[in-house]
Amino acid sequence: MKINREQIARTALGLLNDVGLDGLTMRLVAKELGVQAPALYWHVRNKQELLDAMATILFIEATERLELPGRDVGWAQWLGDQARGLRRTMLHYRDGARTLAGTNVTDPVIFRTIELTLRTLQDAGFSLRDAAQAVPAVLHYTIGFTIEEQARGGEAYDTDNPYDPEQVAARCDAERFPLTTQALNDLFDPDTDAGFEHGLQIILTGIRVTRFGA
């Protein structure tokens, strides 16, 4: 059976929902493909290269339809929609955010995405430097939030989810940490869509203030 790098990466992504990132091995991917593990190493030298290939597919899925904003779409809405789309794509896969984090995506799609983003922000009045600094701010927030969001699902734990609000409340000493106790419902809000949106607006507001002032 002939295999290639993309096929290997897509097979690995398909296994994530069953085994998670920690359970994903080259041997398991090879078994799913019906080949011996050494056959994979002609295409991906190690698990990090496999993760790079998986991350490339994730990023392409999230950005392949990206174009410059329409006439009635502002830069903040456009940039926010990018972040929302990336989060949706990562959430489609168990440990999707961990899969993307810290990887080396070299496909031209990433440079096209950056180019469109820099152009959009420059057209809105940002200097190239300010625009360039805004790109990782939004990207890193989106990936980081989604890593935490997926971790709080508790799929990595065999028994009770330690992120369960009742368990968290039971571990927090109300006398020693009264403010934390009062804020637990907000700190561990199960409405992660609202939580993501709130944080995203903070990031976008910060970018706006940095460029245009309060």
mmCIF file of C-alpha atoms in Angstrom:
data_model
loop_
_atom_site.group_PDB
_atom_site.id
_atom_site.type_symbol
_atom_site.label_atom_id
_atom_site.label_comp_id
_atom_site.label_asym_id
_atom_site.label_seq_id
_atom_site.Cartn_x
_atom_site.Cartn_y
_atom_site.Cartn_z
ATOM 1 C CA MET A 1 0.000 0.000 0.000
ATOM 2 C CA LYS A 2 1.421 3.380 -1.029
ATOM 3 C CA ILE A 3 1.139 6.122 1.576
ATOM 4 C CA ASN A 4 2.161 9.777 1.737
ATOM 5 C CA ARG A 5 2.700 12.445 4.379
ATOM 6 C CA GLU A 6 -0.768 13.968 4.084
ATOM 7 C CA GLN A 7 -2.475 10.590 4.309
ATOM 8 C CA ILE A 8 -0.494 9.757 7.432
ATOM 9 C CA ALA A 9 -1.390 13.097 9.036
ATOM 10 C CA ARG A 10 -5.086 12.773 8.227
ATOM 11 C CA THR A 11 -5.149 9.265 9.644
ATOM 12 C CA ALA A 12 -3.506 10.527 12.825
ATOM 13 C CA LEU A 13 -6.055 13.314 13.137
ATOM 14 C CA GLY A 14 -8.822 10.771 12.731
ATOM 15 C CA LEU A 15 -7.431 8.800 15.662
ATOM 16 C CA LEU A 16 -7.284 11.780 18.021
ATOM 17 C CA ASN A 17 -10.930 11.585 19.103
ATOM 18 C CA ASP A 18 -10.408 7.968 20.166
ATOM 19 C CA VAL A 19 -6.997 8.056 21.843
ATOM 20 C CA GLY A 20 -6.084 11.728 22.387
ATOM 21 C CA LEU A 21 -2.680 13.230 21.723
ATOM 22 C CA ASP A 22 -0.951 11.299 24.521
ATOM 23 C CA GLY A 23 -2.260 7.994 23.216
ATOM 24 C CA LEU A 24 -1.272 8.669 19.620
ATOM 25 C CA THR A 25 1.743 6.626 18.511
ATOM 26 C CA MET A 26 3.439 5.949 15.203
ATOM 27 C CA ARG A 27 2.650 2.256 15.675
ATOM 28 C CA LEU A 28 -1.063 3.015 16.092
ATOM 29 C CA VAL A 29 -1.128 5.202 12.983
ATOM 30 C CA ALA A 30 0.663 2.499 11.001
ATOM 31 C CA LYS A 31 -1.831 -0.118 12.166
ATOM 32 C CA GLU A 32 -4.731 2.091 11.084
ATOM 33 C CA LEU A 33 -3.118 2.460 7.649
ATOM 34 C CA GLY A 34 -2.421 -1.265 7.391
ATOM 35 C CA VAL A 35 1.362 -0.892 7.173
ATOM 36 C CA GLN A 36 4.329 -1.488 9.440
ATOM 37 C CA ALA A 37 5.548 1.426 11.553
ATOM 38 C CA PRO A 38 8.931 1.747 9.742
ATOM 39 C CA ALA A 39 7.024 2.600 6.553
ATOM 40 C CA LEU A 40 5.928 5.886 8.150
ATOM 41 C CA TYR A 41 9.482 7.061 8.710
ATOM 42 C CA TRP A 42 10.027 7.548 4.985
ATOM 43 C CA HIS A 43 7.515 10.410 5.249
ATOM 44 C CA VAL A 44 7.700 11.646 8.877
ATOM 45 C CA ARG A 45 10.955 11.077 10.732
ATOM 46 C CA ASN A 46 9.458 11.229 14.231
ATOM 47 C CA LYS A 47 6.345 12.177 16.170
ATOM 48 C CA GLN A 48 7.196 15.882 16.057
ATOM 49 C CA GLU A 49 7.201 15.815 12.264
ATOM 50 C CA LEU A 50 3.885 13.964 12.437
ATOM 51 C CA LEU A 51 2.495 16.737 14.652
ATOM 52 C CA ASP A 52 3.800 19.351 12.199
ATOM 53 C CA ALA A 53 1.958 17.606 9.382
ATOM 54 C CA MET A 54 -1.217 17.304 11.457
ATOM 55 C CA ALA A 55 -1.014 20.976 12.446
ATOM 56 C CA THR A 56 -0.621 21.962 8.805
ATOM 57 C CA ILE A 57 -3.889 20.233 7.936
ATOM 58 C CA LEU A 58 -5.613 21.881 10.910
ATOM 59 C CA PHE A 59 -4.412 25.310 9.866
ATOM 60 C CA ILE A 60 -5.416 24.785 6.236
ATOM 61 C CA GLU A 61 -8.885 23.694 7.326
ATOM 62 C CA ALA A 62 -9.233 26.853 9.427
ATOM 63 C CA THR A 63 -7.944 29.361 6.871
ATOM 64 C CA GLU A 64 -8.288 27.983 3.344
ATOM 65 C CA ARG A 65 -11.297 30.222 2.569
ATOM 66 C CA LEU A 66 -9.796 33.339 4.118
ATOM 67 C CA GLU A 67 -9.978 36.483 1.986
ATOM 68 C CA LEU A 68 -9.588 40.211 2.614
ATOM 69 C CA PRO A 69 -12.574 41.723 4.444
ATOM 70 C CA GLY A 70 -15.551 43.002 2.499
ATOM 71 C CA ARG A 71 -16.339 46.704 2.306
ATOM 72 C CA ASP A 72 -18.643 46.657 5.340
ATOM 73 C CA VAL A 73 -16.443 44.451 7.548
ATOM 74 C CA GLY A 74 -14.100 46.192 9.992
ATOM 75 C CA TRP A 75 -10.643 44.919 10.855
ATOM 76 C CA ALA A 76 -11.664 43.869 14.398
ATOM 77 C CA GLN A 77 -14.606 41.801 13.193
ATOM 78 C CA TRP A 78 -12.467 40.227 10.473
ATOM 79 C CA LEU A 79 -9.624 39.398 12.858
ATOM 80 C CA GLY A 80 -12.089 38.107 15.465
ATOM 81 C CA ASP A 81 -13.728 35.864 12.881
ATOM 82 C CA GLN A 82 -10.311 34.396 12.088
ATOM 83 C CA ALA A 83 -9.849 33.510 15.755
ATOM 84 C CA ARG A 84 -13.341 32.041 16.034
ATOM 85 C CA GLY A 85 -12.804 29.897 12.965
ATOM 86 C CA LEU A 86 -9.471 28.591 14.226
ATOM 87 C CA ARG A 87 -11.020 27.700 17.574
ATOM 88 C CA ARG A 88 -13.894 25.846 15.891
ATOM 89 C CA THR A 89 -11.426 23.830 13.849
ATOM 90 C CA MET A 90 -9.319 22.907 16.886
ATOM 91 C CA LEU A 91 -12.422 21.914 18.852
ATOM 92 C CA HIS A 92 -13.368 19.518 16.069
ATOM 93 C CA TYR A 93 -10.514 17.272 17.220
ATOM 94 C CA ARG A 94 -9.770 16.027 20.708
ATOM 95 C CA ASP A 95 -6.577 17.810 21.826
ATOM 96 C CA GLY A 96 -6.740 19.838 18.617
ATOM 97 C CA ALA A 97 -5.255 22.917 20.280
ATOM 98 C CA ARG A 98 -2.384 20.953 21.814
ATOM 99 C CA THR A 99 -1.756 19.433 18.404
ATOM 100 C CA LEU A 100 -1.359 22.873 16.839
ATOM 101 C CA ALA A 101 0.602 24.514 19.659
ATOM 102 C CA GLY A 102 4.359 24.678 19.240
ATOM 103 C CA THR A 103 4.411 23.107 15.792
ATOM 104 C CA ASN A 104 6.259 24.194 12.681
ATOM 105 C CA VAL A 105 3.760 24.895 9.912
ATOM 106 C CA THR A 106 5.688 25.778 6.747
ATOM 107 C CA ASP A 107 2.938 25.431 4.140
ATOM 108 C CA PRO A 108 2.419 28.642 2.120
ATOM 109 C CA VAL A 109 -1.079 28.914 3.631
ATOM 110 C CA ILE A 110 0.404 30.335 6.832
ATOM 111 C CA PHE A 111 2.280 33.069 4.960
ATOM 112 C CA ARG A 112 -0.825 33.860 2.910
ATOM 113 C CA THR A 113 -2.842 34.179 6.137
ATOM 114 C CA ILE A 114 -0.251 36.482 7.680
ATOM 115 C CA GLU A 115 -0.024 38.549 4.492
ATOM 116 C CA LEU A 116 -3.797 39.052 4.373
ATOM 117 C CA THR A 117 -3.838 39.973 8.054
ATOM 118 C CA LEU A 118 -1.020 42.490 7.739
ATOM 119 C CA ARG A 119 -2.673 44.014 4.671
ATOM 120 C CA THR A 120 -6.024 44.289 6.437
ATOM 121 C CA LEU A 121 -4.496 46.010 9.461
ATOM 122 C CA GLN A 122 -2.338 48.328 7.368
ATOM 123 C CA ASP A 123 -5.399 49.352 5.360
ATOM 124 C CA ALA A 124 -7.062 50.181 8.693
ATOM 125 C CA GLY A 125 -4.230 52.540 9.646
ATOM 126 C CA PHE A 126 -1.829 50.294 11.567
ATOM 127 C CA SER A 127 1.896 50.506 11.023
ATOM 128 C CA LEU A 128 3.480 47.288 9.801
ATOM 129 C CA ARG A 129 5.133 46.810 13.198
ATOM 130 C CA ASP A 130 1.873 47.274 15.128
ATOM 131 C CA ALA A 131 0.100 44.930 12.721
ATOM 132 C CA ALA A 132 2.826 42.310 13.056
ATOM 133 C CA GLN A 133 2.618 42.416 16.846
ATOM 134 C CA ALA A 134 -1.165 41.980 16.747
ATOM 135 C CA VAL A 135 -0.957 38.689 14.801
ATOM 136 C CA PRO A 136 0.664 36.536 17.525
ATOM 137 C CA ALA A 137 -1.379 38.237 20.254
ATOM 138 C CA VAL A 138 -4.621 36.946 18.753
ATOM 139 C CA LEU A 139 -3.164 33.601 17.667
ATOM 140 C CA HIS A 140 -1.591 32.775 21.016
ATOM 141 C CA TYR A 141 -4.723 33.770 22.937
ATOM 142 C CA THR A 142 -6.874 31.570 20.712
ATOM 143 C CA ILE A 143 -4.649 28.507 20.999
ATOM 144 C CA GLY A 144 -4.036 28.970 24.729
ATOM 145 C CA PHE A 145 -7.701 29.416 25.567
ATOM 146 C CA THR A 146 -8.642 26.350 23.550
ATOM 147 C CA ILE A 147 -5.949 24.215 25.200
ATOM 148 C CA GLU A 148 -7.435 25.059 28.590
ATOM 149 C CA GLU A 149 -10.985 24.615 27.308
ATOM 150 C CA GLN A 150 -10.264 21.139 26.012
ATOM 151 C CA ALA A 151 -8.323 20.166 29.138
ATOM 152 C CA ARG A 152 -11.289 21.102 31.296
ATOM 153 C CA GLY A 153 -13.359 18.519 29.450
ATOM 154 C CA GLY A 154 -11.491 15.990 31.582
ATOM 155 C CA GLU A 155 -10.951 13.431 28.827
ATOM 156 C CA ALA A 156 -7.366 12.900 29.966
ATOM 157 C CA TYR A 157 -8.602 11.535 33.310
ATOM 158 C CA ASP A 158 -9.837 7.985 33.733
ATOM 159 C CA THR A 159 -12.085 8.778 36.677
ATOM 160 C CA ASP A 160 -13.791 11.953 37.855
ATOM 161 C CA ASN A 161 -13.022 15.179 36.062
ATOM 162 C CA PRO A 162 -10.991 17.332 38.496
ATOM 163 C CA TYR A 163 -12.242 20.440 36.680
ATOM 164 C CA ASP A 164 -15.831 19.682 37.683
ATOM 165 C CA PRO A 165 -17.144 22.849 39.412
ATOM 166 C CA GLU A 166 -18.232 20.930 42.505
ATOM 167 C CA GLN A 167 -14.799 19.342 42.876
ATOM 168 C CA VAL A 168 -13.048 22.673 42.419
ATOM 169 C CA ALA A 169 -15.336 24.281 45.010
ATOM 170 C CA ALA A 170 -14.653 21.466 47.462
ATOM 171 C CA ARG A 171 -10.888 22.003 47.181
ATOM 172 C CA CYS A 172 -11.064 25.775 47.670
ATOM 173 C CA ASP A 173 -10.932 26.825 51.330
ATOM 174 C CA ALA A 174 -13.548 29.589 51.596
ATOM 175 C CA GLU A 175 -11.996 31.056 54.756
ATOM 176 C CA ARG A 176 -8.499 31.356 53.279
ATOM 177 C CA PHE A 177 -9.588 32.328 49.779
ATOM 178 C CA PRO A 178 -12.925 34.151 50.094
ATOM 179 C CA LEU A 179 -12.645 36.163 46.878
ATOM 180 C CA THR A 180 -11.642 33.125 44.850
ATOM 181 C CA THR A 181 -14.564 31.180 46.307
ATOM 182 C CA GLN A 182 -16.996 33.925 45.314
ATOM 183 C CA ALA A 183 -15.537 34.106 41.812
ATOM 184 C CA LEU A 184 -15.391 30.373 41.080
ATOM 185 C CA ASN A 185 -18.456 30.411 38.851
ATOM 186 C CA ASP A 186 -16.800 33.047 36.683
ATOM 187 C CA LEU A 187 -13.312 31.541 36.827
ATOM 188 C CA PHE A 188 -14.615 28.128 35.762
ATOM 189 C CA ASP A 189 -17.626 29.219 33.728
ATOM 190 C CA PRO A 190 -18.881 26.225 31.691
ATOM 191 C CA ASP A 191 -20.064 28.626 28.981
ATOM 192 C CA THR A 192 -16.736 28.561 27.165
ATOM 193 C CA ASP A 193 -18.162 30.284 24.080
ATOM 194 C CA ALA A 194 -18.961 33.355 26.156
ATOM 195 C CA GLY A 195 -15.638 33.126 27.955
ATOM 196 C CA PHE A 196 -13.700 32.970 24.709
ATOM 197 C CA GLU A 197 -15.618 35.903 23.278
ATOM 198 C CA HIS A 198 -15.034 38.008 26.383
ATOM 199 C CA GLY A 199 -11.288 37.414 26.284
ATOM 200 C CA LEU A 200 -11.147 37.968 22.535
ATOM 201 C CA GLN A 201 -12.808 41.365 22.924
ATOM 202 C CA ILE A 202 -10.207 42.281 25.556
ATOM 203 C CA ILE A 203 -7.429 41.393 23.099
ATOM 204 C CA LEU A 204 -9.035 43.287 20.216
ATOM 205 C CA THR A 205 -9.700 46.316 22.428
ATOM 206 C CA GLY A 206 -6.068 46.283 23.537
ATOM 207 C CA ILE A 207 -4.921 46.181 19.905
ATOM 208 C CA ARG A 208 -7.236 49.093 19.067
ATOM 209 C CA VAL A 209 -6.068 51.207 22.022
ATOM 210 C CA THR A 210 -2.424 50.499 21.227
ATOM 211 C CA ARG A 211 -2.926 51.908 17.742
ATOM 212 C CA PHE A 212 -5.593 54.567 18.126
ATOM 213 C CA GLY A 213 -5.633 55.432 21.835
ATOM 214 C CA ALA A 214 -8.519 55.118 24.288
#
